[in-house]
Coordinates of C-alpha atoms and ligand atoms in Angstrom, one line a residue:
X1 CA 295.8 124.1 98.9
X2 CA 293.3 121.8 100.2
X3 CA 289.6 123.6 99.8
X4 CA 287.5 121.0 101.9
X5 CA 286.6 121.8 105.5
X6 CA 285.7 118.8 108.4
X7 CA 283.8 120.1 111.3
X8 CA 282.5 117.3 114.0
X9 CA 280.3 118.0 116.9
X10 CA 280.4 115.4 119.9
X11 CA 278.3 112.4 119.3
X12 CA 275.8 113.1 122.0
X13 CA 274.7 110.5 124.7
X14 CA 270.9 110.0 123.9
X15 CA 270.2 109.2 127.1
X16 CA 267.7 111.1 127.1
X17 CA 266.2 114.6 124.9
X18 CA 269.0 116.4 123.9
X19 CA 268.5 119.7 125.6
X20 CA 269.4 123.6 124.6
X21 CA 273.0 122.8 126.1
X22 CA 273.3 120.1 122.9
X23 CA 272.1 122.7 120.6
X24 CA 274.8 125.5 121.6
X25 CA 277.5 123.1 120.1
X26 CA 275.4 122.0 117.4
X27 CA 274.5 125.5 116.5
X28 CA 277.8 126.8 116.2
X29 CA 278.9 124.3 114.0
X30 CA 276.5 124.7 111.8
X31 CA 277.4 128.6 111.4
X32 CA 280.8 127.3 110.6
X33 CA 280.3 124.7 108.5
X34 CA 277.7 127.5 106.6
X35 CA 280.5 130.1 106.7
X36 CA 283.1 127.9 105.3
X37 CA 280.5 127.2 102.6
X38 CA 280.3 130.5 101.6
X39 CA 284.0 130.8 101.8
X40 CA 284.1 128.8 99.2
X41 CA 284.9 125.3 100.6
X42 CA 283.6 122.1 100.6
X43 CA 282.4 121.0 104.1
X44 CA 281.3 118.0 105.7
X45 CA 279.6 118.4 108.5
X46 CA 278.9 115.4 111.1
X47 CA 276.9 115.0 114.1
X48 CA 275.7 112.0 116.1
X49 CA 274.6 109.9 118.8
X50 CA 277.2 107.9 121.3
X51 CA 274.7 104.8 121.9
X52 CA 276.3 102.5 123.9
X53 CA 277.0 102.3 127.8
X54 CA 275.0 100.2 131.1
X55 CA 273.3 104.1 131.7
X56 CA 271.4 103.7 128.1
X57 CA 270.7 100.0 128.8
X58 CA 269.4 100.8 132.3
X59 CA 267.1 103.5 130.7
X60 CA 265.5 101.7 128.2
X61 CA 264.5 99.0 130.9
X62 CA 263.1 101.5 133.1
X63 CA 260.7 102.8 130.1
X64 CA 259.8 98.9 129.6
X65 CA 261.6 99.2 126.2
X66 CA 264.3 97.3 124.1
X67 CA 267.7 99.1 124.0
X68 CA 266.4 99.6 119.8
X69 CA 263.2 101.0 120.3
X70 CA 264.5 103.5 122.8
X71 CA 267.2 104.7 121.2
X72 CA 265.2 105.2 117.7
X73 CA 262.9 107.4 119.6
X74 CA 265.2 109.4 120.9
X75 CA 267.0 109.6 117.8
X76 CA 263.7 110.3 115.6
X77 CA 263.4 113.5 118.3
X78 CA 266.9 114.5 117.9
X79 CA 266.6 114.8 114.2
X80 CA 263.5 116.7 114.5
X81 CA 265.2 119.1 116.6
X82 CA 267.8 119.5 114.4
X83 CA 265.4 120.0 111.2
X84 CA 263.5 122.7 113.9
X85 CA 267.0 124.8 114.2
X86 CA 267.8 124.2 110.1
X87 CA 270.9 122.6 111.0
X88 CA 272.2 121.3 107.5
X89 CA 274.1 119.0 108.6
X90 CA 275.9 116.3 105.9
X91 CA 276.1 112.5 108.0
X92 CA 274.2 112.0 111.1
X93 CA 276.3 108.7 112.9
X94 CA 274.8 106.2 115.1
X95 CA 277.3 104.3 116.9
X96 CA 275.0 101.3 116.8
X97 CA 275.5 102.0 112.9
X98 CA 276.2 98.6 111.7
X99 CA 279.4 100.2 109.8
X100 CA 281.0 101.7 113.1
X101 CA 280.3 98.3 115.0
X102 CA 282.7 96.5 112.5
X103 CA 285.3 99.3 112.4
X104 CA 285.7 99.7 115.8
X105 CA 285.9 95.8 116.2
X106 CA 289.1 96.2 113.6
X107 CA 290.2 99.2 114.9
X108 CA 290.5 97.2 119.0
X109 CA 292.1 94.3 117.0
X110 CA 294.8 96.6 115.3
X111 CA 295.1 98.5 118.7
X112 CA 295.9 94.7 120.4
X113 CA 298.0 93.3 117.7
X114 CA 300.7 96.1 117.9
X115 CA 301.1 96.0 121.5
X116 CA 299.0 99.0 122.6
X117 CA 296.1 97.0 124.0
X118 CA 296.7 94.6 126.9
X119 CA 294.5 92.4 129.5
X120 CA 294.9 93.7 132.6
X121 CA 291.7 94.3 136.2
X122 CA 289.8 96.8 136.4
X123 CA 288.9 98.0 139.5
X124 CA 286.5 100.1 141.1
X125 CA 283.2 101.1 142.6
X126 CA 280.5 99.2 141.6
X127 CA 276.5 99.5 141.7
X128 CA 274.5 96.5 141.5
X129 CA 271.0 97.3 140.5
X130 CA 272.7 99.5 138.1
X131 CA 275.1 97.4 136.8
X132 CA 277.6 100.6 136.8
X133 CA 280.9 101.4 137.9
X134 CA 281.3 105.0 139.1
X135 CA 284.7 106.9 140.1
X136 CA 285.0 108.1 143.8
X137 CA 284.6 111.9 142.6
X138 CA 280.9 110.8 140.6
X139 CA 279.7 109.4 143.6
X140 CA 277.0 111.3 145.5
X141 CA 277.0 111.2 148.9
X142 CA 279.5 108.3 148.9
X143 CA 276.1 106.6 146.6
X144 CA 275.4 105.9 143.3
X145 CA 274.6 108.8 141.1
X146 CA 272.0 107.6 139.4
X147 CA 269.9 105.6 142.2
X148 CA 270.9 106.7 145.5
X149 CA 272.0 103.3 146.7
X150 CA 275.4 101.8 147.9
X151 CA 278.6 100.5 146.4
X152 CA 280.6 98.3 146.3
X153 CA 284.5 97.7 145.6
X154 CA 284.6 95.6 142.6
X155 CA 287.5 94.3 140.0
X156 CA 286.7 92.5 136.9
X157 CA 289.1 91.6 133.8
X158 CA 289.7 94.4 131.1
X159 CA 291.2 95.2 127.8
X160 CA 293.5 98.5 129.0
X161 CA 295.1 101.1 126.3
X162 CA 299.1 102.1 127.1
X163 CA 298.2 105.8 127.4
X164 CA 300.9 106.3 129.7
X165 CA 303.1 106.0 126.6
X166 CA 302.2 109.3 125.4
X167 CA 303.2 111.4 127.7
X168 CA 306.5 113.1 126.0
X169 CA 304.6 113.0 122.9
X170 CA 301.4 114.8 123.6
X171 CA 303.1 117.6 125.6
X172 CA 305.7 117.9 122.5
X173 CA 302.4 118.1 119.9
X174 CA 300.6 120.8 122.2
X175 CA 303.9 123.0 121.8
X176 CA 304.6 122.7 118.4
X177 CA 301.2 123.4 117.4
X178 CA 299.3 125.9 118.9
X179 CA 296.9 125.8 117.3
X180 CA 295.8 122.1 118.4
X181 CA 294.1 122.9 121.7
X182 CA 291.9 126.2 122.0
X183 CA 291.3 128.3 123.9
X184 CA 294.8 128.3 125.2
X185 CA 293.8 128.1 129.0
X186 CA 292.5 124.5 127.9
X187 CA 296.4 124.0 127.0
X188 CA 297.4 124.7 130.7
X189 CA 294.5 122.9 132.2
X190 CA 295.8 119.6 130.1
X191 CA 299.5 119.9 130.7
X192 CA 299.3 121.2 134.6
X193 CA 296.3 118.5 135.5
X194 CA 297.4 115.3 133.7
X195 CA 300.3 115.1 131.2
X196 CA 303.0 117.0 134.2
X197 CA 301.5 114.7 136.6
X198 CA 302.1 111.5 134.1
X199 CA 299.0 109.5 132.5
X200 CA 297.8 106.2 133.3
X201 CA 296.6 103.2 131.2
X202 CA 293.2 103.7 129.9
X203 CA 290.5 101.1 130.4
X204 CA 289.1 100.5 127.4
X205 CA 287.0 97.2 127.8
X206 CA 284.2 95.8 130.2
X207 CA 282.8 92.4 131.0
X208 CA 279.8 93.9 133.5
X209 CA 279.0 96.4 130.6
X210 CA 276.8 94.3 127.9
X211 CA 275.0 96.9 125.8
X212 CA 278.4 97.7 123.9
X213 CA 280.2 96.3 121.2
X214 CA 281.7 92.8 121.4
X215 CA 285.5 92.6 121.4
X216 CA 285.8 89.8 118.4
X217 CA 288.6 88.0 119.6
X218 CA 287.5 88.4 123.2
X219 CA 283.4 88.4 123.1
X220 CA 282.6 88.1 127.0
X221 CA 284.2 91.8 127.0
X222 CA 282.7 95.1 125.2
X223 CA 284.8 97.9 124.1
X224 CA 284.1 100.7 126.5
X225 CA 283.1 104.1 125.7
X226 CA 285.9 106.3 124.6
X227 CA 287.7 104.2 121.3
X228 CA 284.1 103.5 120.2
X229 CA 282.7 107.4 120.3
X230 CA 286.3 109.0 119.5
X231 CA 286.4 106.8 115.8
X232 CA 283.5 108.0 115.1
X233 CA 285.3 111.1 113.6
X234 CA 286.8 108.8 110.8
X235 CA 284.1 105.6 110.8
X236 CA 281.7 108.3 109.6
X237 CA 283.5 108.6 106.4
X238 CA 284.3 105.3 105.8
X239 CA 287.5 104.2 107.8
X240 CA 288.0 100.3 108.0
X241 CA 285.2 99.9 105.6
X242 CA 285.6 99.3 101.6
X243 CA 284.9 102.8 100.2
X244 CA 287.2 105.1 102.3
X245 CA 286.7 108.0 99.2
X246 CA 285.4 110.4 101.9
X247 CA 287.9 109.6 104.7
X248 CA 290.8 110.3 102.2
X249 CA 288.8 113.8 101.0
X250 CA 288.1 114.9 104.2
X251 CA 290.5 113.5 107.2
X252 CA 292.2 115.0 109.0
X253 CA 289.0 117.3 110.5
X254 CA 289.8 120.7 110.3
X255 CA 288.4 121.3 113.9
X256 CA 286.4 119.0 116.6
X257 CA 284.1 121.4 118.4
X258 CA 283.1 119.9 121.8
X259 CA 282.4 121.3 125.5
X260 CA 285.3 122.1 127.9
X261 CA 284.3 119.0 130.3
X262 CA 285.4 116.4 127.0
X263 CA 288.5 118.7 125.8
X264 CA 290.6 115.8 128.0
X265 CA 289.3 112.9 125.7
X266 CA 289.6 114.5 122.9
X267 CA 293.0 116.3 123.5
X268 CA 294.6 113.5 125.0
X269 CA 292.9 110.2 124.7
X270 CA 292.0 110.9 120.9
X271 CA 295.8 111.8 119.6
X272 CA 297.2 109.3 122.0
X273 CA 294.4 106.5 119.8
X274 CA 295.6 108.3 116.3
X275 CA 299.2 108.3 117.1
X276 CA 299.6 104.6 118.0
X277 CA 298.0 103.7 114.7
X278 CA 299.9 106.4 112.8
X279 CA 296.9 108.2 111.9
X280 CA 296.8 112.1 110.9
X281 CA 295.6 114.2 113.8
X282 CA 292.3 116.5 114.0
X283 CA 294.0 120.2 113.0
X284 CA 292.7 121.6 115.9
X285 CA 290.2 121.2 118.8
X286 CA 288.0 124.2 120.1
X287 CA 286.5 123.3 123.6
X288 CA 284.0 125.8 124.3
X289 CA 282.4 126.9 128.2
X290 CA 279.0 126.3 129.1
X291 CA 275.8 128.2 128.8
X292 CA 274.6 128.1 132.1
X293 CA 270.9 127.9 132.8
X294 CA 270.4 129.7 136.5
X295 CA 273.9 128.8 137.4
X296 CA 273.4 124.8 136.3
X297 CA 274.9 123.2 133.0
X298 CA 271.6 121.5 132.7
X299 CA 273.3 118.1 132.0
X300 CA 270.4 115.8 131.1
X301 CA 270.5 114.0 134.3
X302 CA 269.3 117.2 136.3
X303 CA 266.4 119.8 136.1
X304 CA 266.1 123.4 135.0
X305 CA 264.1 125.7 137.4
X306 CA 260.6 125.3 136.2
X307 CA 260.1 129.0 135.8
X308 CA 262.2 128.7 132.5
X309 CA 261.1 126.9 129.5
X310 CA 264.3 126.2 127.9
X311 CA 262.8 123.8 125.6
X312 CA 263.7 124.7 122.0
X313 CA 260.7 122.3 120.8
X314 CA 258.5 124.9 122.2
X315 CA 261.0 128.1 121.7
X316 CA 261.8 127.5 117.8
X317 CA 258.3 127.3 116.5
X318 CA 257.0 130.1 118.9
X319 CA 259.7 132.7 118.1
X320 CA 261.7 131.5 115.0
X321 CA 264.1 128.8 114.8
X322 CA 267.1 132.3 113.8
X323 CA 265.7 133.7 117.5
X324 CA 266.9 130.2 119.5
X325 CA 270.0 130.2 117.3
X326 CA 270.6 133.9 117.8
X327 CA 270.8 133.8 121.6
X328 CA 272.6 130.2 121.2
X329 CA 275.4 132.2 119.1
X330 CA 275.4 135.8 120.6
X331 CA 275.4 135.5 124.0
X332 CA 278.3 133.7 125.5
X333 CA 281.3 135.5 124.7
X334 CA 283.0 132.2 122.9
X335 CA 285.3 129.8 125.1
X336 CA 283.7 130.8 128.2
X337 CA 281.0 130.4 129.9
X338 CA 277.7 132.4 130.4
X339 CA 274.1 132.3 131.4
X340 CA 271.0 131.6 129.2
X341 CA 267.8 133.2 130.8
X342 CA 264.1 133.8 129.3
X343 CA 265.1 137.4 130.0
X344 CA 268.0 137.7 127.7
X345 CA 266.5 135.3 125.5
X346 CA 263.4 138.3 124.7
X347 CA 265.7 141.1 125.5
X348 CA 268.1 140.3 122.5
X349 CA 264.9 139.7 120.5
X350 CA 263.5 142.6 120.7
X351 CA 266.4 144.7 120.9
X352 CA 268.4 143.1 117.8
X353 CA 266.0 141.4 115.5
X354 CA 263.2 143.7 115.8
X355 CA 264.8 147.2 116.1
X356 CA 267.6 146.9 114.6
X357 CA 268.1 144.7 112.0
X358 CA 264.1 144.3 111.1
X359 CA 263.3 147.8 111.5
X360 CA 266.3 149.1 109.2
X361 CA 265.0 146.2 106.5
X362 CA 260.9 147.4 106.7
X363 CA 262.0 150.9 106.9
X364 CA 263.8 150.8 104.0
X365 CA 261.6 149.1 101.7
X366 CA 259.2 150.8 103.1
X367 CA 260.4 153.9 102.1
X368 CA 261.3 152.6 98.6
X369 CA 258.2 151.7 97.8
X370 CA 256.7 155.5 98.6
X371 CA 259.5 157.2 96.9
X372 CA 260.4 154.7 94.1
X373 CA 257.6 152.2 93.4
X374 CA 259.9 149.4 94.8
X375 CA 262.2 150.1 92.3
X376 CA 266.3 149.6 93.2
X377 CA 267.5 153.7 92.1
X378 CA 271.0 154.7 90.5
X379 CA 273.6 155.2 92.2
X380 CA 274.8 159.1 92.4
X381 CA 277.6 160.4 93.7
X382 CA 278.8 159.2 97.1
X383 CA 279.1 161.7 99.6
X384 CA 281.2 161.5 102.5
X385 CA 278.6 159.7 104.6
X386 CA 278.1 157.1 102.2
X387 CA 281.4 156.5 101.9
X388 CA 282.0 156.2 105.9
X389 CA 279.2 154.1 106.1
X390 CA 280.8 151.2 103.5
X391 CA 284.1 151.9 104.9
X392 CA 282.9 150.8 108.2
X393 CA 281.0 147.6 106.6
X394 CA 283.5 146.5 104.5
X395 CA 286.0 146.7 108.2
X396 CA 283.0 144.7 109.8
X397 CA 283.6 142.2 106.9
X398 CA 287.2 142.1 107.5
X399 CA 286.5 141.6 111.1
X400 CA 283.9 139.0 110.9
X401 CA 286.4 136.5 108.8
X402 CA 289.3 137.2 111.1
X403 CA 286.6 136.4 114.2
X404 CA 285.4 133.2 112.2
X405 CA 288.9 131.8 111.3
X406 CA 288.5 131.3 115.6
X407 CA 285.4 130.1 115.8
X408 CA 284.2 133.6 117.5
X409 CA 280.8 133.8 116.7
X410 CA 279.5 136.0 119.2
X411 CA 281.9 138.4 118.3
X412 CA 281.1 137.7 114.6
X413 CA 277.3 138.6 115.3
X414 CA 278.0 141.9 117.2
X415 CA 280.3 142.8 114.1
X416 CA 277.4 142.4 111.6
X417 CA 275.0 144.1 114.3
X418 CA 277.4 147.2 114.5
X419 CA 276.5 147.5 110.4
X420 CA 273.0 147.5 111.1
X421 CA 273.3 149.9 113.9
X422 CA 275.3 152.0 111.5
X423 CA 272.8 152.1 108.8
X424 CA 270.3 152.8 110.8
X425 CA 271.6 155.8 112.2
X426 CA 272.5 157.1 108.6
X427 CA 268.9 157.1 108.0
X428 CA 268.6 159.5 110.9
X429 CA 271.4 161.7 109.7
X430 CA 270.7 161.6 106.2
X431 CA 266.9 161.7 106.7
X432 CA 265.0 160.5 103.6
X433 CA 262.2 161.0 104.8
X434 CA 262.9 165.0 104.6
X435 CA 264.5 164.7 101.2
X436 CA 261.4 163.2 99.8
X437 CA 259.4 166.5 100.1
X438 CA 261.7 168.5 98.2
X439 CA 261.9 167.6 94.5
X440 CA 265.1 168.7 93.5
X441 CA 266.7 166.4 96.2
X442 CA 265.6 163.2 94.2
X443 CA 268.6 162.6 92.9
X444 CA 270.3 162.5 96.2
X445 CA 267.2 160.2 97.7
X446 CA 268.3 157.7 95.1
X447 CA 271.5 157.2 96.0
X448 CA 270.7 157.4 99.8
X449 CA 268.2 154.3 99.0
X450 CA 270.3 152.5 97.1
X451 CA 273.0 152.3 99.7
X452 CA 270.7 151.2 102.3
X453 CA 270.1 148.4 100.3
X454 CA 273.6 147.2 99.4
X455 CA 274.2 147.4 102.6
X456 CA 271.0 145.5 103.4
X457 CA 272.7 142.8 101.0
X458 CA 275.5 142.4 102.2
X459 CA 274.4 142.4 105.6
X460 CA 272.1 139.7 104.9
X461 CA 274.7 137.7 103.6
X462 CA 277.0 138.3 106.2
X463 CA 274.2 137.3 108.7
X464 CA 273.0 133.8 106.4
X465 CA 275.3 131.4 107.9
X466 CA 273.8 132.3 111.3
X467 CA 270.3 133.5 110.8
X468 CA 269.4 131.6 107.7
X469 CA 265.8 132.0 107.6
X470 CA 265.4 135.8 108.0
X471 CA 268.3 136.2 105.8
X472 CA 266.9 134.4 103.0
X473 CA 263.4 135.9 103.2
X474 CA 265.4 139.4 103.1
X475 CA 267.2 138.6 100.4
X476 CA 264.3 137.0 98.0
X477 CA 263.3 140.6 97.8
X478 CA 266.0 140.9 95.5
X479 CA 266.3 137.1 93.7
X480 CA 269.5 136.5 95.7
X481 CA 270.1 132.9 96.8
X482 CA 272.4 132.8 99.4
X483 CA 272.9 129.3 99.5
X484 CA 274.9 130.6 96.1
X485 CA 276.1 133.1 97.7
X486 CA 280.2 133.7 97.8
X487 CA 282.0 135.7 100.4
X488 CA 283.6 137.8 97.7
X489 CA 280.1 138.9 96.6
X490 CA 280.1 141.0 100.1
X491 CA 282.9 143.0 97.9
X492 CA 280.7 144.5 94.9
X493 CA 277.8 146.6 94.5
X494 CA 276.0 144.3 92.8
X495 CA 272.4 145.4 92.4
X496 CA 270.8 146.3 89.4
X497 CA 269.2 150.0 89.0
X498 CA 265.6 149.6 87.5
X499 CA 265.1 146.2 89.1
X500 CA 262.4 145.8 91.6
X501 CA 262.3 145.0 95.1
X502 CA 259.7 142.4 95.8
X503 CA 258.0 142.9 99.4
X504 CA 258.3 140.7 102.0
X505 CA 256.9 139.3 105.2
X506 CA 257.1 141.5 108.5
X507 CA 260.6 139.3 110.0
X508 CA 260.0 139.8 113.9
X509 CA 257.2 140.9 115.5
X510 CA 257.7 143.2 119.0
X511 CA 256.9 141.2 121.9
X512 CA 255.5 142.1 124.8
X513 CA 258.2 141.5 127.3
X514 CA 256.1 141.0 130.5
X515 CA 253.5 138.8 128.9
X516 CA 255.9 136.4 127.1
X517 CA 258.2 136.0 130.4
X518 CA 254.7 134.9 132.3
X519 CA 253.7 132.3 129.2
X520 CA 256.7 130.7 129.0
X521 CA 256.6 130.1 132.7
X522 CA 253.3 128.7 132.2
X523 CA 254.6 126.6 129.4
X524 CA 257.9 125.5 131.7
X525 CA 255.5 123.9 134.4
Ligands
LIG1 O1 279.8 114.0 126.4 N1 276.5 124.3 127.4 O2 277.8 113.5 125.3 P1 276.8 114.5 126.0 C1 277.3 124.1 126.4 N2 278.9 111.3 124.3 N3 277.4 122.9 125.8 C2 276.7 121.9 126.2 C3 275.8 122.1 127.4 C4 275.8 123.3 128.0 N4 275.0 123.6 129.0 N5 275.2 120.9 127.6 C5 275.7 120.0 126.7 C6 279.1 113.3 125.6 N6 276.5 120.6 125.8 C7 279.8 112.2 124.8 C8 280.7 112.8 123.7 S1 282.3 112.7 121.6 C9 283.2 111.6 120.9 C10 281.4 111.9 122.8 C11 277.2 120.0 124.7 O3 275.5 114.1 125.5 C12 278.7 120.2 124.7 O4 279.2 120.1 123.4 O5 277.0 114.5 127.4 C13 279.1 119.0 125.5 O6 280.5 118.7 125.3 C14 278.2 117.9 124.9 O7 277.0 118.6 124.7 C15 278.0 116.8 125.9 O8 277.1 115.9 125.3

């Protein structure tokens, strides 16, 4: 069976910062991709930047820059955001790579030579100043979007793709593979809003548009947005190049997560594009919901409320780079949507990674280093509280795989949660701290300790591919690396009795609820 595993984020417009909406998506993946690691597999794991477009173009002018210098900047930011959240990711594609430039330029070629590519007009509504055409439904007000003024109805020669060709074949790929498309609502929203109605021709070049890729054969046109950000999937690894090692290793992707408003590109455009060349298709395409930030998606074109500093440049370092992912990953129940506030955001701080999980991890070592120098005890016999208590891990385990195989993180984290809970309250019921007075009881106390800290393992390593930075402090104490680390390790007890547990840093400090809420507004403004 093949053992490598392809997980793609979208190539993000840098049209501007990438924003806490960017790092949801980016986040997620990189929990997979982490996961999948420890599963055993090898991953690649690709993220990016979609360059090209008049909107980019029209940017850089305004900020009295070259297309170049803009974009780098942006790009510099984006992968110090990405170092901020420790996103590990493997290939970070530009599409003004000089690579993808050339294979998109063959890829349009092939597209053309075997009929799937045609010159046809392109009409539609046009903007001027902005040198932008705009659908009627992005108009605002009947204006342009992005500078308020009028349009005008405009037609210009174009390069068109024979999507409509697809039709019988799309809606036949969605039902023998259900998998393709998640969640399944996406499934209905594709087949009821534009396969059952019948697709149209996709335009897929542009005179007006300069700051694109030339068409080689046709160079007063430039290919226009989707073909060049879709290929970047296989370009990445080497497609239409002369080393195509990593395309053959790790094409087709195992899954393309993306946000629910791109699920039509990328479930119909992107097969339709594969298809006519007789490429493998992606296995399978999660399009998740929003996080919505006071009821707004917070697409880069639009402001937040000032009263909430959603800037991860100034969350990460503040709070911890695991606090931003944690909300990122815990809060929206996966595949729909949800709401990000400051609120939540120090709620779920406090209440997860300070009481639960950091208190049962400093009250545990705490208590083995007053009751056993620091030293990991034997292991007696279980009683039937210790034996509930792994029972109930090792059915969290089970859970957390069968939630991953989906892409669930959220419910992933409240699985691994539920074992801290759980060992938390056997330290109420079994009380250690009583146990500790009497002498005869020592025995008992030993074996109490030590499974509080097999389950601190394996809780820790449960928790790495989300939280890596906590996790990996936690488990220093006890030499672990869990970049090493195997799923099946969560299986054993495998401490050593006589070893010692080295002590650690406090992992998250209480906050003061109030007074952080009325910073971070300050910070915001
Ligand atoms: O669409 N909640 O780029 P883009 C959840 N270049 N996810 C969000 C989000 C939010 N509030 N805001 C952004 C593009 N995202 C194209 C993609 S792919 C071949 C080309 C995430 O910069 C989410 O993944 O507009 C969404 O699909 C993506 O950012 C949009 O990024």
């Amino acid at each position: 069976m093949k053992n490598t595993f392809y997980i793609t984020t979208p190539i993000y417009y840098p049209s501007r910062k990438f924003t806490l909406g960017n790092c949801y998506t980016t986040v997620i993946c990189d929990a997979v991709a982490r996961y999948n690691k420890m599963k055993g597999k090898e991953v690649f794991f690709l993220t990016g930047t979609d360059e090209h477009g008049q909107k980019i173009s029209n940017n850089a002018k305004a900020a009295g820059k070259s297309e170049k210098e803009y974009l780098d900047e942006i790009i510099a930011d984006a992968k110090e955001l990405w170092k901020l959240l420790d996103i590990d990711y493997d290939k970070f594609i530009r599409t003004t790579d000089d690579y993808h430039v050339k294979a998109i330029q063959k890829i349009f070629k092939e597209l053309y030579d075997k009929g799937y590519i045609y010159k046809g007009a392109y009409k539609g509504l046009y903007c001027v100043p902005c040198e932008s055409f705009w659908t009627e439904s992005q108009l605002k007000d009947g204006c342009c979007p992005d500078c308020g003024r009028p349009v005008i109805a405009q037609e210009e020669e174009a390069y068109f793709f024979k999507l409509s060709a697809f039709t019988d074949k799309l809606l036949k790929l969605y039902k023998e593979n259900p998998e393709f498309l998640e969640p399944q609502t996406r499934v209905n929203e594709m087949v009821n809003n534009f396969l059952k109605p019948g697709l149209s021709d996709l335009c897929v070049s542009r005179t007006s548009v300069k700051w694109g890729i030339p068409v080689d054969f046709d160079p007063a046109h430039t290919v226009y947005v989707w073909i060049d950000a879709l290929f970047n999937y296989m370009t990445a690894l080497g497609f239409k190049s002369d080393d195509e090692t990593l395309l053959n290793k790790f094409w087709p992707a195992d899954v393309h997560i993306i946000g629910k408003e791109i699920v039509r590109f990328h479930a119909i455009i992107w097969p339709a594009l594969l298809m006519a060349l007789d490429l493998p298709l992606p296995k399978r395409i999660f399009g998740h919901g929003w996080m919505l930030f006071g009821g707004d998606k917070l697409s880069k074109s639009k402001t937040v409320d000032s009263k909430e500093c959603v800037d991860p440049r100034i969350l990460a370092p503040r709070y911890s780079s695991d606090s931003v992912r944690y909300i990122l990953l815990r809060e929206i129940p996966f595949g729909s949507d949800g709401n990000y506030s400051t609120e939540a955001f120090l709620t779920r701080f406090n209440a997860d990674l300070v009481n639960n999980y950091g208190n049962l991890v400093s009250r545990t070592f705490s208590m083995l280093k007053k009751y056993n120098n620091s030293i990991i005890p034997e292991l007696g016999e279980l009683e039937q509280i210790d034996k509930n208590l792994f029972e109930m891990v090792d059915q969290e385990i089970k859970n957390v795989d069968r939630y991953m195989e989906n892409f669930d993180v959220s419910k992933s984290l409240i699985s691994i949660f539920n074992i801290f809970t759980s060992a938390n309250k056997y330290i109420e019921a079994t009380e250690p701290f009583r146990l500790a007075k009497a002498p005869d009881k020592k025995g008992r106390l030993d074996t109490i300790l030590r499974c509080l800290l097999e389950v601190i393992r394996k809780g820790s390593l449960l928790l790495y591919p989300y939280l890596p930075n906590c996790t990996t402090t936690v488990l220093s104490a006890f030499e672990i690396d869990p970049k090493e680390a195997k799923f099946n390790d969560l299986d054993k007890f495998s401490l050593k009795a006589g070893e010692i547990v080295h002590s650690i840093p406090m992992l998250f400090p209480r906050l003061d609820i109030q007074k952080e809420m009325e910073e971070l507004s300050k910070l915001a403004e």
